[in-house]
Short mmCIF file of C-alpha atoms in Angstrom, two decimals:
data_model
loop_
_atom_site.label_atom_id
_atom_site.label_comp_id
_atom_site.label_asym_id
_atom_site.label_seq_id
_atom_site.Cartn_x
_atom_site.Cartn_y
_atom_site.Cartn_z
CA UNK A 1 141.61 73.82 106.31
CA UNK A 2 140.99 70.07 105.53
CA UNK A 3 143.66 67.57 106.34
CA UNK A 4 141.20 64.59 105.36
CA UNK A 5 142.22 61.90 102.97
CA UNK A 6 143.04 63.19 99.24
CA UNK A 7 140.32 62.08 96.70
CA UNK A 8 141.08 60.53 93.55
CA UNK A 9 140.82 63.58 91.88
CA UNK A 10 143.29 65.47 94.39
CA UNK A 11 145.93 62.15 94.53
CA UNK A 12 145.50 62.91 90.58
CA UNK A 13 146.60 66.33 90.57
CA UNK A 14 149.31 66.27 93.46
CA UNK A 15 150.66 63.57 91.24
CA UNK A 16 151.46 65.73 88.05
CA UNK A 17 152.54 68.60 89.95
CA UNK A 18 155.20 66.99 92.05
CA UNK A 19 156.95 65.97 88.17
CA UNK A 20 157.58 69.36 88.17
CA UNK A 21 161.40 70.20 88.53
CA UNK A 22 163.48 71.48 91.27
CA UNK A 23 166.64 72.23 92.30
CA UNK A 24 169.15 69.46 92.16
CA UNK A 25 165.59 67.57 92.68
CA UNK A 26 165.00 69.51 96.15
CA UNK A 27 161.16 69.12 96.00
CA UNK A 28 160.50 71.88 98.56
CA UNK A 29 156.49 71.96 97.43
CA UNK A 30 153.94 70.93 99.86
CA UNK A 31 150.19 71.08 99.24
CA UNK A 32 146.92 72.10 101.02
CA UNK A 33 143.48 71.55 99.82
CA UNK A 34 140.31 74.01 100.85
CA UNK A 35 137.26 71.84 99.61
CA UNK A 36 137.99 70.21 96.78
CA UNK A 37 138.54 72.47 94.42
CA UNK A 38 141.78 75.05 95.75
CA UNK A 39 145.38 74.22 96.30
CA UNK A 40 147.60 76.03 98.20
CA UNK A 41 151.34 75.40 97.25
CA UNK A 42 154.08 76.34 100.04
CA UNK A 43 158.03 76.12 99.47
CA UNK A 44 159.95 74.59 102.60
CA UNK A 45 162.83 76.76 102.09
CA UNK A 46 164.92 75.17 104.21
CA UNK A 47 164.94 72.26 101.68
CA UNK A 48 165.71 74.26 98.81
CA UNK A 49 168.77 75.93 100.71
CA UNK A 50 171.10 76.13 98.12
CA UNK A 51 174.04 79.10 96.58
CA UNK A 52 171.99 79.31 93.77
CA UNK A 53 168.31 79.88 95.35
CA UNK A 54 169.04 83.50 95.95
CA UNK A 55 165.96 85.29 97.43
CA UNK A 56 164.25 81.83 96.46
CA UNK A 57 163.80 83.13 92.62
CA UNK A 58 164.68 79.48 91.51
CA UNK A 59 162.44 77.87 93.76
CA UNK A 60 159.28 80.14 92.85
CA UNK A 61 160.51 79.04 89.21
CA UNK A 62 160.02 75.75 90.11
CA UNK A 63 156.29 76.45 92.12
CA UNK A 64 155.25 77.52 88.61
CA UNK A 65 156.66 74.63 87.08
CA UNK A 66 154.22 72.76 89.32
CA UNK A 67 151.46 74.98 88.65
CA UNK A 68 152.11 74.36 85.03
CA UNK A 69 151.78 70.63 85.65
CA UNK A 70 148.25 71.01 87.63
CA UNK A 71 146.90 73.18 84.97
CA UNK A 72 147.51 70.33 82.45
CA UNK A 73 146.40 67.53 84.43
CA UNK A 74 143.20 69.72 85.56
CA UNK A 75 142.58 70.38 81.90
CA UNK A 76 142.86 66.56 80.59
CA UNK A 77 139.79 66.18 83.84
CA UNK A 78 138.00 68.87 82.21
CA UNK A 79 138.61 71.78 84.73
CA UNK A 80 139.89 75.28 83.94
CA UNK A 81 142.80 76.82 86.69
CA UNK A 82 142.78 79.99 88.19
CA UNK A 83 145.99 80.74 89.57
CA UNK A 84 146.75 83.89 91.96
CA UNK A 85 150.24 84.30 92.91
CA UNK A 86 150.63 85.38 96.68
CA UNK A 87 154.56 84.73 96.61
CA UNK A 88 155.06 83.73 100.49
CA UNK A 89 157.66 81.72 101.45
CA UNK A 90 157.37 79.07 104.58
CA UNK A 91 154.39 76.50 105.61
CA UNK A 92 150.93 78.16 105.75
CA UNK A 93 152.53 81.38 103.24
CA UNK A 94 151.17 79.93 99.86
CA UNK A 95 153.08 81.10 96.94
CA UNK A 96 150.71 80.04 94.68
CA UNK A 97 146.78 79.39 94.88
CA UNK A 98 145.13 77.65 92.01
CA UNK A 99 141.12 77.45 91.77
CA UNK A 100 139.83 75.18 89.24
CA UNK A 101 136.68 75.23 87.59
CA UNK A 102 134.45 73.14 85.46
CA UNK A 103 134.74 73.76 81.73
CA UNK A 104 133.03 71.64 78.80
CA UNK A 105 135.09 73.87 76.31
CA UNK A 106 138.18 72.67 77.90
CA UNK A 107 140.81 69.74 76.74
CA UNK A 108 144.31 68.23 76.55
CA UNK A 109 146.07 66.04 74.47
CA UNK A 110 146.78 62.62 75.29
CA UNK A 111 150.27 63.05 73.80
CA UNK A 112 150.60 65.97 76.52
CA UNK A 113 149.92 64.67 79.75
CA UNK A 114 152.20 61.46 78.67
CA UNK A 115 154.88 64.06 78.19
CA UNK A 116 154.20 65.86 81.25
CA UNK A 117 155.04 62.34 83.05
CA UNK A 118 157.99 61.18 80.97
CA UNK A 119 159.87 64.75 81.05
CA UNK A 120 163.07 64.81 82.95
CA UNK A 121 166.58 66.76 82.26
CA UNK A 122 168.84 64.62 79.52
CA UNK A 123 172.51 65.68 80.30
CA UNK A 124 174.03 63.63 77.73
CA UNK A 125 175.30 65.37 74.33
CA UNK A 126 173.07 66.36 72.15
CA UNK A 127 173.08 66.63 68.31
CA UNK A 128 173.83 69.73 66.88
CA UNK A 129 170.64 69.85 64.48
CA UNK A 130 168.73 73.06 64.17
CA UNK A 131 164.97 73.11 65.03
CA UNK A 132 162.22 72.89 62.50
CA UNK A 133 160.42 75.77 62.05
CA UNK A 134 157.32 73.70 62.54
CA UNK A 135 159.05 72.43 65.79
CA UNK A 136 159.54 75.97 67.05
CA UNK A 137 155.44 77.04 66.19
CA UNK A 138 155.08 74.57 68.09
CA UNK A 139 157.09 75.26 71.43
CA UNK A 140 156.81 78.71 71.55
CA UNK A 141 152.25 79.03 71.26
CA UNK A 142 150.61 79.92 73.73
CA UNK A 143 152.94 82.22 75.72
CA UNK A 144 152.55 82.84 79.27
CA UNK A 145 151.39 86.42 80.22
CA UNK A 146 154.93 88.11 81.34
CA UNK A 147 157.35 86.03 79.75
CA UNK A 148 159.77 86.64 76.42
CA UNK A 149 160.83 83.32 74.86
CA UNK A 150 164.20 83.68 72.91
CA UNK A 151 165.14 80.46 71.06
CA UNK A 152 169.22 81.28 69.90
CA UNK A 153 170.03 79.40 66.87
CA UNK A 154 172.83 81.60 65.12
CA UNK A 155 176.40 80.13 65.75
CA UNK A 156 177.79 82.90 66.78
CA UNK A 157 175.15 84.31 69.05
CA UNK A 158 175.70 80.84 70.55
CA UNK A 159 179.21 81.20 71.35
CA UNK A 160 178.55 84.53 73.48
CA UNK A 161 176.14 82.69 75.58
CA UNK A 162 178.13 79.25 75.76
CA UNK A 163 181.07 81.24 77.05
CA UNK A 164 179.20 82.77 79.79
CA UNK A 165 178.22 78.74 80.47
CA UNK A 166 182.39 78.07 80.63
CA UNK A 167 182.83 81.31 82.94
CA UNK A 168 180.24 80.03 85.56
CA UNK A 169 181.58 76.69 85.12
CA UNK A 170 184.93 77.98 85.86
CA UNK A 171 183.71 80.06 89.16
CA UNK A 172 180.86 77.12 90.04
CA UNK A 173 184.15 74.29 89.90
CA UNK A 174 186.24 76.30 92.12
CA UNK A 175 183.58 77.82 94.93
CA UNK A 176 184.17 75.36 98.21
CA UNK A 177 180.59 76.38 99.39
CA UNK A 178 178.76 75.12 95.86
CA UNK A 179 181.41 72.27 96.17
CA UNK A 180 179.89 71.26 99.32
CA UNK A 181 176.56 71.67 98.82
CA UNK A 182 176.62 69.75 95.48
CA UNK A 183 178.08 66.51 96.86
CA UNK A 184 175.39 66.61 99.52
CA UNK A 185 173.18 66.38 97.16
CA UNK A 186 174.06 63.46 95.27
CA UNK A 187 172.63 59.50 95.81
CA UNK A 188 175.25 57.29 95.33
CA UNK A 189 174.15 53.95 95.55
CA UNK A 190 174.36 53.50 99.54
CA UNK A 191 171.48 56.44 99.89
CA UNK A 192 169.51 54.75 97.02
CA UNK A 193 169.64 51.30 99.14
CA UNK A 194 168.13 53.31 102.03
CA UNK A 195 165.43 54.79 100.05
CA UNK A 196 166.16 58.36 99.54
CA UNK A 197 164.46 59.90 97.41
CA UNK A 198 165.75 63.88 97.57
CA UNK A 199 168.82 64.58 95.12
CA UNK A 200 170.82 63.91 92.52
CA UNK A 201 171.05 60.66 91.21
CA UNK A 202 174.73 59.93 90.16
CA UNK A 203 173.15 57.95 86.84
CA UNK A 204 171.57 60.81 85.74
CA UNK A 205 174.94 62.90 85.81
CA UNK A 206 175.48 62.46 82.08
CA UNK A 207 179.27 61.07 83.09
CA UNK A 208 178.88 57.35 82.32
CA UNK A 209 179.03 54.25 83.59
CA UNK A 210 182.21 55.10 85.73
CA UNK A 211 180.02 58.10 87.55
CA UNK A 212 179.68 56.88 90.74
CA UNK A 213 183.55 56.43 91.57
CA UNK A 214 184.11 59.52 89.40
CA UNK A 215 182.10 61.14 91.97
CA UNK A 216 183.38 59.91 95.27
CA UNK A 217 187.06 60.56 93.83
CA UNK A 218 186.20 64.31 93.35
CA UNK A 219 184.29 64.64 96.31
CA UNK A 220 187.07 65.88 99.06
CA UNK A 221 187.02 70.03 98.48
CA UNK A 222 190.87 69.18 99.29
CA UNK A 223 191.36 67.03 96.01
CA UNK A 224 189.77 69.22 93.55
CA UNK A 225 191.96 71.86 94.99
CA UNK A 226 195.08 69.82 94.23
CA UNK A 227 193.32 68.73 90.12
CA UNK A 228 192.72 72.41 89.33
CA UNK A 229 196.52 73.19 89.33
CA UNK A 230 197.05 70.35 86.38
CA UNK A 231 193.68 72.36 84.25
CA UNK A 232 190.64 70.13 85.25
CA UNK A 233 188.51 73.11 86.38
CA UNK A 234 189.33 74.29 82.63
CA UNK A 235 188.71 70.61 81.19
CA UNK A 236 185.05 70.26 83.06
CA UNK A 237 183.92 73.93 82.26
CA UNK A 238 184.94 73.70 78.72
CA UNK A 239 182.96 70.82 78.56
CA UNK A 240 179.74 72.31 79.43
CA UNK A 241 180.29 75.30 76.77
CA UNK A 242 180.61 72.32 74.41
CA UNK A 243 177.72 70.64 75.25
CA UNK A 244 175.79 73.94 75.27
CA UNK A 245 177.81 74.92 71.49
CA UNK A 246 176.72 71.36 69.96
CA UNK A 247 173.11 71.11 70.64
CA UNK A 248 170.27 72.58 68.46
CA UNK A 249 170.27 75.91 70.27
CA UNK A 250 169.06 77.93 73.43
CA UNK A 251 166.04 78.67 75.10
CA UNK A 252 166.34 82.27 77.23
CA UNK A 253 163.10 82.73 79.32
CA UNK A 254 162.92 86.65 80.50
CA UNK A 255 160.99 88.76 82.91
CA UNK A 256 160.61 92.43 83.22
CA UNK A 257 161.79 92.48 87.22
CA UNK A 258 162.79 90.02 89.52
CA UNK A 259 159.38 89.33 92.29
CA UNK A 260 157.76 86.14 92.95
CA UNK A 261 155.05 86.32 90.67
CA UNK A 262 157.40 86.60 87.60
CA UNK A 263 159.66 83.96 88.54
CA UNK A 264 156.63 81.74 88.90
CA UNK A 265 154.76 82.79 85.65
CA UNK A 266 158.49 82.28 84.49
CA UNK A 267 158.68 78.82 85.73
CA UNK A 268 154.92 78.09 84.12
CA UNK A 269 156.35 78.94 80.39
CA UNK A 270 159.58 77.18 81.51
CA UNK A 271 157.81 73.82 82.10
CA UNK A 272 155.13 74.53 79.34
CA UNK A 273 158.39 74.64 76.95
CA UNK A 274 159.36 71.80 78.59
CA UNK A 275 156.87 69.42 78.10
CA UNK A 276 156.33 70.41 74.53
CA UNK A 277 159.62 69.35 73.57
CA UNK A 278 159.11 66.51 75.19
CA UNK A 279 156.20 66.40 73.16
CA UNK A 280 158.60 66.73 69.81
CA UNK A 281 160.62 63.93 70.96
CA UNK A 282 163.73 66.66 71.94
CA UNK A 283 165.83 66.83 75.04
CA UNK A 284 166.22 69.41 77.44
CA UNK A 285 169.02 70.40 79.91
CA UNK A 286 169.06 73.58 81.94
CA UNK A 287 172.62 75.31 82.13
CA UNK A 288 171.11 78.28 84.86
CA UNK A 289 174.72 78.68 87.23
CA UNK A 290 175.73 81.94 84.71
CA UNK A 291 172.28 83.42 85.31
CA UNK A 292 172.57 83.16 89.43
CA UNK A 293 175.77 83.78 89.74
CA UNK A 294 175.29 87.13 88.30
CA UNK A 295 172.17 87.93 90.21
CA UNK A 296 174.18 87.23 93.36
CA UNK A 297 176.91 88.87 92.17
CA UNK A 298 175.10 92.24 91.19
CA UNK A 299 173.10 92.96 94.49
CA UNK A 300 176.34 91.32 97.09
CA UNK A 301 179.44 92.35 95.08
CA UNK A 302 182.39 89.67 95.65
CA UNK A 303 181.13 89.22 99.68
CA UNK A 304 179.93 85.20 98.75
CA UNK A 305 182.84 84.64 96.24
CA UNK A 306 186.59 84.08 96.30
CA UNK A 307 189.37 87.13 95.16
CA UNK A 308 190.07 84.73 92.08
CA UNK A 309 186.60 84.98 90.90
CA UNK A 310 186.57 88.70 90.31
CA UNK A 311 187.87 88.93 86.23
CA UNK A 312 185.45 85.67 85.81
CA UNK A 313 182.72 87.63 87.19
CA UNK A 314 183.05 90.87 85.67
CA UNK A 315 183.24 89.94 82.22
CA UNK A 316 180.19 87.44 83.17
CA UNK A 317 178.03 90.02 84.35
CA UNK A 318 179.12 93.07 81.31
CA UNK A 319 178.41 90.07 78.79
CA UNK A 320 174.89 89.28 80.02
CA UNK A 321 174.03 93.06 80.82
CA UNK A 322 175.02 93.39 76.60
CA UNK A 323 172.60 90.43 75.74
CA UNK A 324 169.93 90.80 78.05
CA UNK A 325 169.09 94.93 77.55
CA UNK A 326 167.22 95.19 80.76
CA UNK A 327 165.65 92.45 81.06
CA UNK A 328 165.95 89.67 83.97
CA UNK A 329 167.06 86.45 82.58
CA UNK A 330 164.86 83.53 84.56
CA UNK A 331 165.84 80.34 82.62
CA UNK A 332 168.58 79.25 79.92
CA UNK A 333 168.39 75.99 78.63
CA UNK A 334 170.09 73.41 75.53
CA UNK A 335 167.56 71.79 73.69
CA UNK A 336 167.71 69.27 70.99
CA UNK A 337 167.87 65.61 69.83
CA UNK A 338 169.44 62.99 72.32
CA UNK A 339 169.30 59.30 73.28
CA UNK A 340 166.31 59.54 75.54
CA UNK A 341 166.49 59.09 79.37
CA UNK A 342 165.38 55.65 80.68
CA UNK A 343 163.15 57.24 83.38
CA UNK A 344 162.46 60.32 84.85
CA UNK A 345 163.89 61.69 88.28
CA UNK A 346 162.69 59.95 91.73
CA UNK A 347 160.17 61.85 93.55
CA UNK A 348 158.96 61.34 96.98
CA UNK A 349 155.68 59.26 98.06
CA UNK A 350 152.29 61.58 97.96
CA UNK A 351 152.21 61.61 101.45
CA UNK A 352 155.34 63.37 102.05
CA UNK A 353 153.76 66.53 99.57
CA UNK A 354 151.06 67.09 101.99
CA UNK A 355 150.33 68.65 105.80
CA UNK A 356 151.03 66.35 108.81
CA UNK A 357 147.63 65.06 110.14
CA UNK A 358 146.66 66.88 113.03
CA UNK A 359 146.13 64.68 116.61
CA UNK A 360 142.83 64.17 117.18
#
C-alpha cells in the first residue's frame, strides 16, 4: 500500500470524490491507492455517527455518491471505472474499490464536470413548476443497475409524501437526541473563524440572514420544550411540508434490499440525478428523515423514541408500506427551480482524506 504523495492524477480524482454529499456534511470518507489505478474508499463511522445513520445505510449512500463523482472525473480524463462493493466499515476495510482502465471511447461533457463541482443542497423555496419532459428524460437516462427512480409530480401523490415529511419533522423536532446531534453539527460564526470545515454552515440552512441568532435561541432543548407548547413544532413541520409540496416534484430512489452494495448503488443513482439536475439549472433538497425514522422504527420499535411518537410513527409506517410496495426507500428529495446557492458547502483539505504517513 503506497503512502507516497498523490500524483496530480490521483489528486484530481480525490478532489472530485469529496464533492459528494454526506449526512450533515460529515465527510466520513478516506482514500487509499494501490498503484495509480485503484482507489479504496474507507468510511470512518465515528465521524458519521447519527440517529439517522442506522446500520450505516446513509453513510454507504454517501460512498456511492463519491463513486459516481470519481467515475465522472475519470471519464473526463479518459478512464473507465470498474467498481466492487466489499461493504467494509472502518479504516483498512474498504466499503468500495474503484479500478480504472484507460478507454479511448469514453468521454464526459464539460458541463457535467462543472455541475459536479457546483452541486449543493438548496433549502430555499422552489417554484411549483412541473419538470419538462425533456428534463425528465435527461435526468433519468443511464440508470444505475439495481435501483429504481420514481418521479412524483401528481398533486395528490405529492400530498401523501409531503404528509410523511410533516410527520417525520414532528418526530425529529421533538426528539432530544436528534436535537442535540443537530446543534452539535451546526457551524456558527465562531466555528467558521476557527477554520472548522465539517458540519452545517448557518448560511446554508435556508433561514435567511437572521439564521445565527435564531439558531442560538433555539439551541437549548428546554427552550424547544417550552415553545412546543405554543405550537412551534407544528409550525416548523408544516413549513417543511409546504416546501416539499410547492416544488417541481419529488424524486424517490428505491432498492430491492437494504445491503451495503445496494445502498452504495442508490448513492450513485442519487448523485447521477443530482448532477444532471445541476446541469439543467434545477435545485435539489434531500428530505429523507421519514425514510430513516421508519427504518429504525420497523427494526427496533419504540425503544429509541418517546411514547408521544407512537401515533406519528404508526401513521408514517403504514403509509410508507403502502407507497413502497415491497421496495426499500433510500433517498427522497424535492426538485425544482430556485435561486441558486452562491457556493457549495465547505470541505476539509484533501490531505485530511488520506491515511497518515507512516513513520520512517
